[in-house]
Short mmCIF file of C-alpha atoms and ligand atoms in Angstrom, two decimals:
data_model
loop_
_atom_site.label_atom_id
_atom_site.label_comp_id
_atom_site.label_asym_id
_atom_site.label_seq_id
_atom_site.Cartn_x
_atom_site.Cartn_y
_atom_site.Cartn_z
CA UNK A 87 1.20 -18.75 -8.53
CA UNK A 88 1.80 -15.17 -7.47
CA UNK A 89 -0.74 -12.77 -5.92
CA UNK A 90 -3.71 -10.59 -6.62
CA UNK A 91 -4.78 -7.56 -4.62
CA UNK A 92 -7.69 -8.46 -2.33
CA UNK A 93 -8.16 -5.12 -0.59
CA UNK A 94 -6.73 -1.64 -0.08
CA UNK A 95 -6.70 0.94 2.73
CA UNK A 96 -5.10 4.25 3.57
CA UNK A 97 -4.83 6.90 6.26
CA UNK A 98 -3.53 10.45 6.62
CA UNK A 99 -2.96 12.74 9.60
CA UNK A 100 -5.67 15.27 10.51
CA UNK A 101 -3.58 18.41 10.05
CA UNK A 102 -3.59 19.96 6.56
CA UNK A 103 -0.80 22.42 5.73
CA UNK A 104 -1.54 24.55 2.66
CA UNK A 105 0.93 26.41 0.48
CA UNK A 106 -0.30 29.65 2.05
CA UNK A 107 0.54 28.24 5.49
CA UNK A 108 4.11 27.57 4.29
CA UNK A 109 4.41 31.15 3.02
CA UNK A 110 4.29 32.20 6.69
CA UNK A 111 7.45 30.25 7.55
CA UNK A 112 9.62 30.36 4.40
CA UNK A 113 10.10 32.76 1.48
CA UNK A 114 7.84 31.01 -1.05
CA UNK A 115 4.48 31.44 -2.76
CA UNK A 116 1.48 29.33 -3.71
CA UNK A 117 2.21 30.28 -7.32
CA UNK A 118 5.82 28.94 -7.17
CA UNK A 119 4.88 25.69 -5.45
CA UNK A 120 1.85 25.02 -7.66
CA UNK A 121 3.58 25.81 -10.95
CA UNK A 122 6.82 23.90 -10.10
CA UNK A 123 5.27 20.86 -8.40
CA UNK A 124 1.45 20.74 -8.65
CA UNK A 125 1.23 20.56 -4.83
CA UNK A 126 -1.46 22.65 -3.07
CA UNK A 127 -1.47 21.03 0.37
CA UNK A 128 -0.11 18.13 2.39
CA UNK A 129 -1.05 16.29 5.61
CA UNK A 130 1.41 16.63 8.47
CA UNK A 131 1.59 14.37 11.52
CA UNK A 132 0.89 15.89 14.92
CA UNK A 133 -0.61 13.52 17.49
CA UNK A 134 -0.67 10.53 15.11
CA UNK A 135 2.10 7.93 15.32
CA UNK A 136 3.56 5.63 12.66
CA UNK A 137 1.66 2.81 14.35
CA UNK A 138 -1.69 4.60 14.58
CA UNK A 139 -1.65 5.54 10.88
CA UNK A 140 -0.37 2.12 9.81
CA UNK A 141 -2.94 0.31 11.95
CA UNK A 142 -5.75 2.42 10.48
CA UNK A 143 -4.68 1.76 6.86
CA UNK A 144 -4.10 -1.94 7.58
CA UNK A 145 -7.50 -2.50 9.22
CA UNK A 146 -9.24 -0.76 6.31
CA UNK A 147 -7.36 -2.96 3.81
CA UNK A 148 -8.19 -6.14 5.77
CA UNK A 149 -11.86 -5.13 5.91
CA UNK A 150 -11.91 -4.39 2.17
CA UNK A 151 -10.25 -7.77 1.54
CA UNK A 152 -12.56 -9.59 3.99
CA UNK A 153 -9.46 -11.17 5.52
CA UNK A 154 -8.94 -11.83 9.24
CA UNK A 155 -5.59 -10.63 10.61
CA UNK A 156 -5.07 -14.11 12.11
CA UNK A 157 -4.95 -15.54 8.56
CA UNK A 158 -1.99 -13.37 7.50
CA UNK A 159 1.23 -15.27 6.73
CA UNK A 160 3.51 -12.22 6.52
CA UNK A 161 3.48 -8.46 7.16
CA UNK A 162 5.90 -6.21 5.26
CA UNK A 163 6.11 -2.52 6.16
CA UNK A 164 7.87 -0.26 3.66
CA UNK A 165 9.09 2.77 5.59
CA UNK A 166 12.04 5.00 6.34
CA UNK A 167 10.25 6.82 9.15
CA UNK A 168 9.40 4.12 11.69
CA UNK A 169 9.14 5.22 15.31
CA UNK A 170 11.86 3.00 16.69
CA UNK A 171 15.02 1.34 15.44
CA UNK A 172 13.54 -1.76 17.04
CA UNK A 173 10.91 -3.16 17.25
CA UNK A 174 10.13 -2.68 13.60
CA UNK A 175 6.92 -0.93 12.58
CA UNK A 176 5.79 -4.25 11.08
CA UNK A 177 6.13 -5.99 14.47
CA UNK A 178 4.11 -3.22 16.16
CA UNK A 179 1.39 -3.54 13.49
CA UNK A 180 1.41 -7.34 13.88
CA UNK A 181 0.82 -7.04 17.64
CA UNK A 182 -1.88 -4.38 17.30
CA UNK A 183 -3.74 -6.41 14.68
CA UNK A 184 -3.48 -9.61 16.74
CA UNK A 185 -1.73 -11.34 13.84
CA UNK A 186 0.60 -14.27 14.48
CA UNK A 187 2.82 -14.18 11.39
CA UNK A 188 6.39 -12.99 10.70
CA UNK A 189 6.75 -9.23 10.26
CA UNK A 190 9.55 -7.13 8.77
CA UNK A 191 10.33 -3.54 7.73
CA UNK A 192 12.07 -2.69 4.48
CA UNK A 193 13.56 0.64 3.39
CA UNK A 194 13.72 1.48 -0.29
CA UNK A 195 12.62 5.12 0.21
CA UNK A 196 9.90 6.14 -2.26
CA UNK A 197 10.22 2.77 -4.06
CA UNK A 198 9.44 0.84 -0.86
CA UNK A 199 5.93 -0.24 -1.85
CA UNK A 200 7.14 -1.67 -5.18
CA UNK A 201 10.03 -3.48 -3.45
CA UNK A 202 7.53 -4.92 -0.94
CA UNK A 203 5.28 -6.23 -3.72
CA UNK A 204 8.32 -7.70 -5.47
CA UNK A 205 9.34 -9.47 -2.23
CA UNK A 206 5.80 -10.68 -1.62
CA UNK A 207 5.79 -12.18 -5.13
CA UNK A 208 8.71 -14.47 -4.14
CA UNK A 209 6.94 -15.58 -0.96
CA UNK A 210 3.83 -16.49 -2.93
CA UNK A 211 5.83 -18.27 -5.65
CA UNK A 212 7.76 -20.32 -3.07
CA UNK A 213 4.46 -21.41 -1.52
CA UNK A 214 5.39 -19.92 1.87
CA UNK A 215 2.46 -17.47 1.96
CA UNK A 216 -1.21 -17.40 1.04
CA UNK A 217 -2.05 -14.00 2.54
CA UNK A 218 0.32 -11.03 2.90
CA UNK A 219 -0.26 -7.54 4.29
CA UNK A 220 1.88 -4.76 2.82
CA UNK A 221 1.85 -1.42 4.65
CA UNK A 222 3.68 1.59 3.22
CA UNK A 223 4.00 4.35 5.80
CA UNK A 224 6.08 7.49 5.65
CA UNK A 225 6.17 10.80 7.48
CA UNK A 226 8.95 12.76 5.86
CA UNK A 227 7.82 15.83 7.82
CA UNK A 228 10.00 14.28 10.55
CA UNK A 229 13.09 14.94 8.38
CA UNK A 230 12.09 18.25 6.86
CA UNK A 231 14.22 21.30 7.55
CA UNK A 232 11.43 23.88 7.84
CA UNK A 233 13.96 26.62 6.98
CA UNK A 234 14.85 25.04 3.61
CA UNK A 235 12.26 26.23 1.10
CA UNK A 236 13.63 24.01 -1.66
CA UNK A 237 12.58 20.82 0.17
CA UNK A 238 10.03 21.69 2.88
CA UNK A 239 7.27 22.44 0.36
CA UNK A 240 7.49 19.00 -1.28
CA UNK A 241 6.65 16.41 1.33
CA UNK A 242 3.59 15.15 3.22
CA UNK A 243 2.75 12.24 5.53
CA UNK A 244 0.50 9.26 4.93
CA UNK A 245 0.04 5.52 4.75
CA UNK A 246 -1.32 3.04 2.23
CA UNK A 247 -1.88 -0.69 2.63
CA UNK A 248 -2.86 -3.67 0.52
CA UNK A 249 -3.82 -7.25 1.38
CA UNK A 250 -2.53 -9.79 -1.11
CA UNK A 251 -3.87 -13.29 -1.69
CA UNK A 252 -2.85 -16.10 -4.05
CA UNK A 253 -3.76 -15.26 -7.62
CA UNK A 254 -2.71 -14.19 -11.07
CA UNK A 255 -2.87 -10.40 -10.60
CA UNK A 256 0.86 -9.70 -10.75
CA UNK A 257 1.96 -9.88 -14.38
CA UNK A 258 5.49 -8.55 -13.93
CA UNK A 259 7.63 -6.80 -11.34
CA UNK A 260 11.12 -5.38 -11.44
CA UNK A 261 13.23 -3.41 -8.97
CA UNK A 262 16.57 -1.64 -9.34
CA UNK A 263 19.16 0.21 -7.28
CA UNK A 264 22.13 2.38 -8.14
CA UNK A 265 23.83 3.35 -4.91
CA UNK A 266 24.28 7.12 -4.78
CA UNK A 267 24.30 9.57 -1.91
CA UNK A 268 25.18 12.72 -3.78
CA UNK A 269 21.74 13.70 -5.08
CA UNK A 270 19.48 12.54 -2.26
CA UNK A 271 20.33 11.76 1.34
CA UNK A 272 18.36 11.82 4.56
CA UNK A 273 20.78 12.05 7.43
CA UNK A 274 22.70 14.28 9.77
CA UNK A 275 25.40 16.11 7.81
CA UNK A 276 26.46 18.13 10.82
CA UNK A 277 23.15 19.98 11.33
CA UNK A 278 22.43 17.95 14.48
CA UNK A 279 19.32 16.48 12.86
CA UNK A 280 18.69 13.96 10.06
CA UNK A 281 17.45 16.40 7.42
CA UNK A 282 16.51 15.80 3.78
CA UNK A 283 19.36 16.90 1.49
CA UNK A 284 18.40 16.83 -2.17
CA UNK A 285 19.61 18.17 -5.48
CA UNK A 286 16.14 18.56 -6.98
CA UNK A 287 17.26 18.85 -10.60
CA UNK A 288 19.25 15.59 -10.44
CA UNK A 289 16.33 13.66 -8.95
CA UNK A 290 14.01 15.23 -11.50
CA UNK A 291 16.17 13.93 -14.38
CA UNK A 292 16.49 10.49 -12.74
CA UNK A 293 12.71 10.31 -12.26
CA UNK A 294 11.84 11.26 -15.83
CA UNK A 295 14.39 8.91 -17.39
CA UNK A 296 13.41 6.07 -15.02
CA UNK A 297 9.69 6.45 -15.69
CA UNK A 298 10.04 6.73 -19.43
CA UNK A 299 12.36 3.73 -19.79
CA UNK A 300 11.07 1.38 -17.06
CA UNK A 301 7.40 1.63 -17.91
CA UNK A 302 7.63 0.45 -21.55
CA UNK A 303 10.21 -2.19 -20.54
CA UNK A 304 7.96 -3.62 -17.79
CA UNK A 305 4.88 -3.57 -20.03
CA UNK A 306 6.76 -5.52 -22.69
CA UNK A 307 8.07 -8.02 -20.13
CA UNK A 308 4.48 -8.51 -18.96
CA UNK A 309 3.65 -9.53 -22.53
CA UNK A 310 1.51 -6.44 -23.13
CA UNK A 311 1.45 -3.32 -25.29
CA UNK A 312 1.25 0.26 -24.01
CA UNK A 313 -2.24 0.47 -25.51
CA UNK A 314 -3.36 -2.35 -23.15
CA UNK A 315 -2.73 -0.17 -20.08
CA UNK A 316 -5.75 1.34 -18.29
CA UNK A 317 -4.06 3.21 -15.43
CA UNK A 318 -0.53 4.40 -14.62
CA UNK A 319 0.23 5.20 -11.00
CA UNK A 320 3.57 6.97 -10.97
CA UNK A 321 5.17 7.95 -7.67
CA UNK A 322 3.58 11.30 -6.84
CA UNK A 323 6.69 13.48 -6.47
CA UNK A 324 5.98 16.30 -8.89
CA UNK A 325 3.18 16.89 -11.43
CA UNK A 326 5.78 18.04 -14.00
CA UNK A 327 7.65 14.72 -13.68
CA UNK A 328 4.42 12.81 -14.37
CA UNK A 329 3.61 15.03 -17.36
CA UNK A 330 7.15 14.66 -18.76
CA UNK A 331 6.95 10.86 -18.45
CA UNK A 332 3.48 10.80 -20.05
CA UNK A 333 4.77 12.83 -23.01
CA UNK A 334 7.47 10.23 -23.66
CA UNK A 335 5.08 7.25 -23.69
CA UNK A 336 2.30 6.02 -25.94
CA UNK A 337 -0.20 6.04 -23.08
CA UNK A 338 -2.90 8.72 -22.95
CA UNK A 339 -2.22 11.40 -20.33
CA UNK A 340 -5.62 10.94 -18.70
CA UNK A 341 -4.61 7.38 -17.72
CA UNK A 342 -2.02 8.83 -15.29
CA UNK A 343 -3.48 9.07 -11.78
CA UNK A 344 -2.64 12.36 -10.09
CA UNK A 345 -3.40 13.34 -6.50
CA UNK A 346 -0.26 15.27 -5.65
CA UNK A 347 -2.23 18.51 -5.13
CA UNK A 348 -3.83 17.06 -1.98
CA UNK A 349 -1.00 14.94 -0.52
CA UNK A 350 2.39 16.19 -1.75
CA UNK A 351 5.13 13.57 -1.92
CA UNK A 352 4.31 10.90 0.69
CA UNK A 353 7.33 8.73 -0.17
CA UNK A 354 6.54 4.98 -0.01
CA UNK A 355 2.86 5.69 0.72
CA UNK A 356 2.20 7.62 -2.46
CA UNK A 357 1.32 4.70 -4.77
CA UNK A 358 -0.86 2.67 -2.35
CA UNK A 359 -2.63 5.88 -1.18
CA UNK A 360 -3.48 6.62 -4.81
CA UNK A 361 -4.51 3.02 -5.48
CA UNK A 362 -6.80 3.03 -2.44
CA UNK A 363 -8.44 6.26 -3.52
CA UNK A 364 -9.08 4.82 -6.99
CA UNK A 365 -10.44 1.59 -5.52
CA UNK A 366 -12.80 3.42 -3.18
CA UNK A 367 -13.98 5.72 -6.00
CA UNK A 368 -14.81 2.59 -8.08
CA UNK A 369 -12.36 3.62 -10.81
CA UNK A 370 -10.83 0.13 -10.98
CA UNK A 371 -12.63 -2.63 -12.89
CA UNK A 372 -11.74 -6.31 -13.00
CA UNK A 373 -9.53 -7.09 -15.98
CA UNK A 374 -7.96 -3.61 -16.09
CA UNK A 375 -4.17 -3.29 -16.37
CA UNK A 376 -2.40 -1.02 -13.88
CA UNK A 377 1.26 0.00 -14.09
CA UNK A 378 2.83 1.27 -10.87
CA UNK A 379 6.29 2.88 -11.01
CA UNK A 380 8.33 4.49 -8.27
CA UNK A 381 11.75 6.10 -7.94
CA UNK A 382 13.56 7.66 -5.02
CA UNK A 383 16.36 7.64 -2.50
CA UNK A 384 19.00 4.98 -2.82
CA UNK A 385 18.74 5.63 -5.68
CA UNK A 386 16.05 3.03 -6.20
CA UNK A 387 13.35 2.43 -8.76
CA UNK A 388 10.82 -0.25 -9.60
CA UNK A 389 7.72 -1.13 -11.58
CA UNK A 390 4.85 -3.58 -11.15
CA UNK A 391 2.34 -4.43 -13.85
CA UNK A 392 -0.83 -5.87 -12.40
CA UNK A 393 -4.21 -7.00 -13.60
CA UNK A 394 -6.90 -5.76 -11.23
CA UNK A 395 -8.94 -8.83 -10.35
CA UNK A 396 -10.04 -8.08 -6.82
CA UNK A 397 -13.60 -9.22 -7.51
CA UNK A 398 -12.54 -12.65 -8.80
CA UNK A 399 -13.87 -15.55 -6.77
N1 ACO B 1222 9.73 28.92 -3.32
C1 ACO B 1222 10.25 29.85 -4.10
N2 ACO B 1222 11.41 29.71 -4.73
C2 ACO B 1222 12.07 28.54 -4.57
C3 ACO B 1222 11.58 27.52 -3.77
C4 ACO B 1222 10.35 27.73 -3.11
N3 ACO B 1222 9.78 26.80 -2.32
N4 ACO B 1222 12.44 26.48 -3.81
C5 ACO B 1222 13.44 26.84 -4.62
N5 ACO B 1222 13.22 28.11 -5.08
C6 ACO B 1222 14.04 28.89 -5.98
C7 ACO B 1222 15.48 28.46 -5.99
O1 ACO B 1222 16.19 29.08 -4.94
C8 ACO B 1222 15.94 28.93 -7.35
O2 ACO B 1222 16.21 30.30 -7.28
P1 ACO B 1222 17.50 30.92 -8.07
O3 ACO B 1222 17.23 30.61 -9.51
O4 ACO B 1222 17.42 32.36 -7.70
O5 ACO B 1222 18.67 30.19 -7.51
C9 ACO B 1222 14.68 28.77 -8.20
O6 ACO B 1222 13.57 28.69 -7.31
C10 ACO B 1222 14.69 27.55 -9.10
O7 ACO B 1222 15.02 26.44 -8.32
P2 ACO B 1222 15.24 25.05 -9.00
O8 ACO B 1222 15.77 24.10 -7.98
O9 ACO B 1222 15.97 25.23 -10.28
O10 ACO B 1222 13.73 24.66 -9.36
P3 ACO B 1222 13.22 23.43 -10.20
O11 ACO B 1222 12.45 23.92 -11.34
O12 ACO B 1222 14.29 22.39 -10.44
O13 ACO B 1222 12.19 22.76 -9.18
C11 ACO B 1222 11.96 20.94 -7.63
C12 ACO B 1222 12.64 22.27 -7.92
C13 ACO B 1222 10.47 21.17 -7.51
C14 ACO B 1222 12.52 20.41 -6.31
C15 ACO B 1222 12.25 19.93 -8.76
O14 ACO B 1222 13.62 19.93 -9.09
C16 ACO B 1222 11.83 18.51 -8.41
O15 ACO B 1222 10.66 18.22 -8.27
N6 ACO B 1222 12.79 17.59 -8.29
C17 ACO B 1222 12.46 16.19 -7.97
C18 ACO B 1222 12.30 16.02 -6.49
C19 ACO B 1222 11.79 14.63 -6.21
O16 ACO B 1222 11.10 14.05 -7.01
N7 ACO B 1222 12.12 14.04 -5.09
C20 ACO B 1222 11.60 12.69 -4.91
C21 ACO B 1222 12.48 11.89 -4.22
S1 ACO B 1222 12.26 12.09 -2.53
C22 ACO B 1222 12.66 10.60 -1.80
O17 ACO B 1222 12.92 9.63 -2.41
C23 ACO B 1222 12.72 10.57 -0.32
#
C-alpha cells in the first residue's frame, strides 16, 4: 500500500515584486520578461523565515487533511534554502508543530517535491509510516545576484505542503539524476556569495526534453494512456517550456496548470503551491489523474502519476 494525498497547504511572503519593480534595478523590461518567461511578478521574502513559511503551509495542509501533528510518522522537507546547516528545516517544523516523529531535509533542487513523494512511497510500502508530512520550501531570492538580469527576473519564494496517508493514490513515481555542474550551480564561484549561475538555454533544452520524454513514460508505467490524464503540473520555470512540452504530447494544452505569472520559479515549492491552489479552487475531483513533473539543479528530474482521491473514506 502506498499513499494518497489527504490535504494540501501553501504560503508565500507578503512582498510582491513586479517586473516593473525589477526594471528599476536592472536593464530589463516587462515585455522581455513576459514574452520570454510568462512571469509578471514574484513574492520575495523580507521578514518571513523558512520556518514561518513552512509552518504556515504545514498547518494549512494538516487542517485540510484533518490530521493532528502528533499522528505524523515522518516529516520530509524538500529545500535548498533552509535557514541553518543544522538543525534541518524539517526538525524546526517538527518542533513548532509539536510533532514527535523523525524529520529530515532533502535537496534535489526544483525536483525536491517529487523526490520527497518518491521517498515517502517507500516508507508507506515498508509499513513504517501511516501519515507523512511533505513540505517543499524555497527562497531562491537568497541566492539571486540582483545585478544579473539573466537570472534575477526568474525566481520567487514560496512553500507548498501535503499530508499523505495510506492509500492507493500514487500510481507511479520515478526520479533521475545526471550529475552536472556546468549548466546550473548555486554556489560561491569567487563572488563572495553563493549566487545562482545558470546557462539558461541548456536548462531550457534539458527541461523540454525531460518533460516530453518522462511524462509519456511515467503515464505508460502507471498503466494509463495520455488521454486518461486530467491535469499536468509541470515545474513552473518558464511558460515557454510548458508550452513546448505540451506541443510534444497528446495531452490538451488546457490540462497544463500554469501560475508562473504570479509566482515565478519557486523551485521545489512550485508543484505543491500549484496543487494547493487547484485543490482550494475545487478544480480537483476524486478519480482524476494528475501528472506532476519537475526538473532542475543536479541535474535532477522526476515524475509522479497520482489519482486524486482525497475525499475517499
Ligand atoms: N531583460 C532583457 N534582456 C535580457 C534579460 C532580461 N532580464 N536576460 C537576458 N537578456 C538578454 C541577453 O543578454 C541576450 O542578449 P544578447 O542576445 O544581446 O546577448 C538576450 O536577452 C537573449 O538571451 P537568451 O539567454 O538567449 O534568452 P532565452 O530566450 O534563452 O531566455 C531564459 C532566457 C528565460 C533564462 C530561458 O533560457 C530559460 O527559461 N531557461 C530555463 C531556466 C530554468 O528553467 N531554470 C530552472 C532551473 S532553476 C533550479 O533548478 C534552481
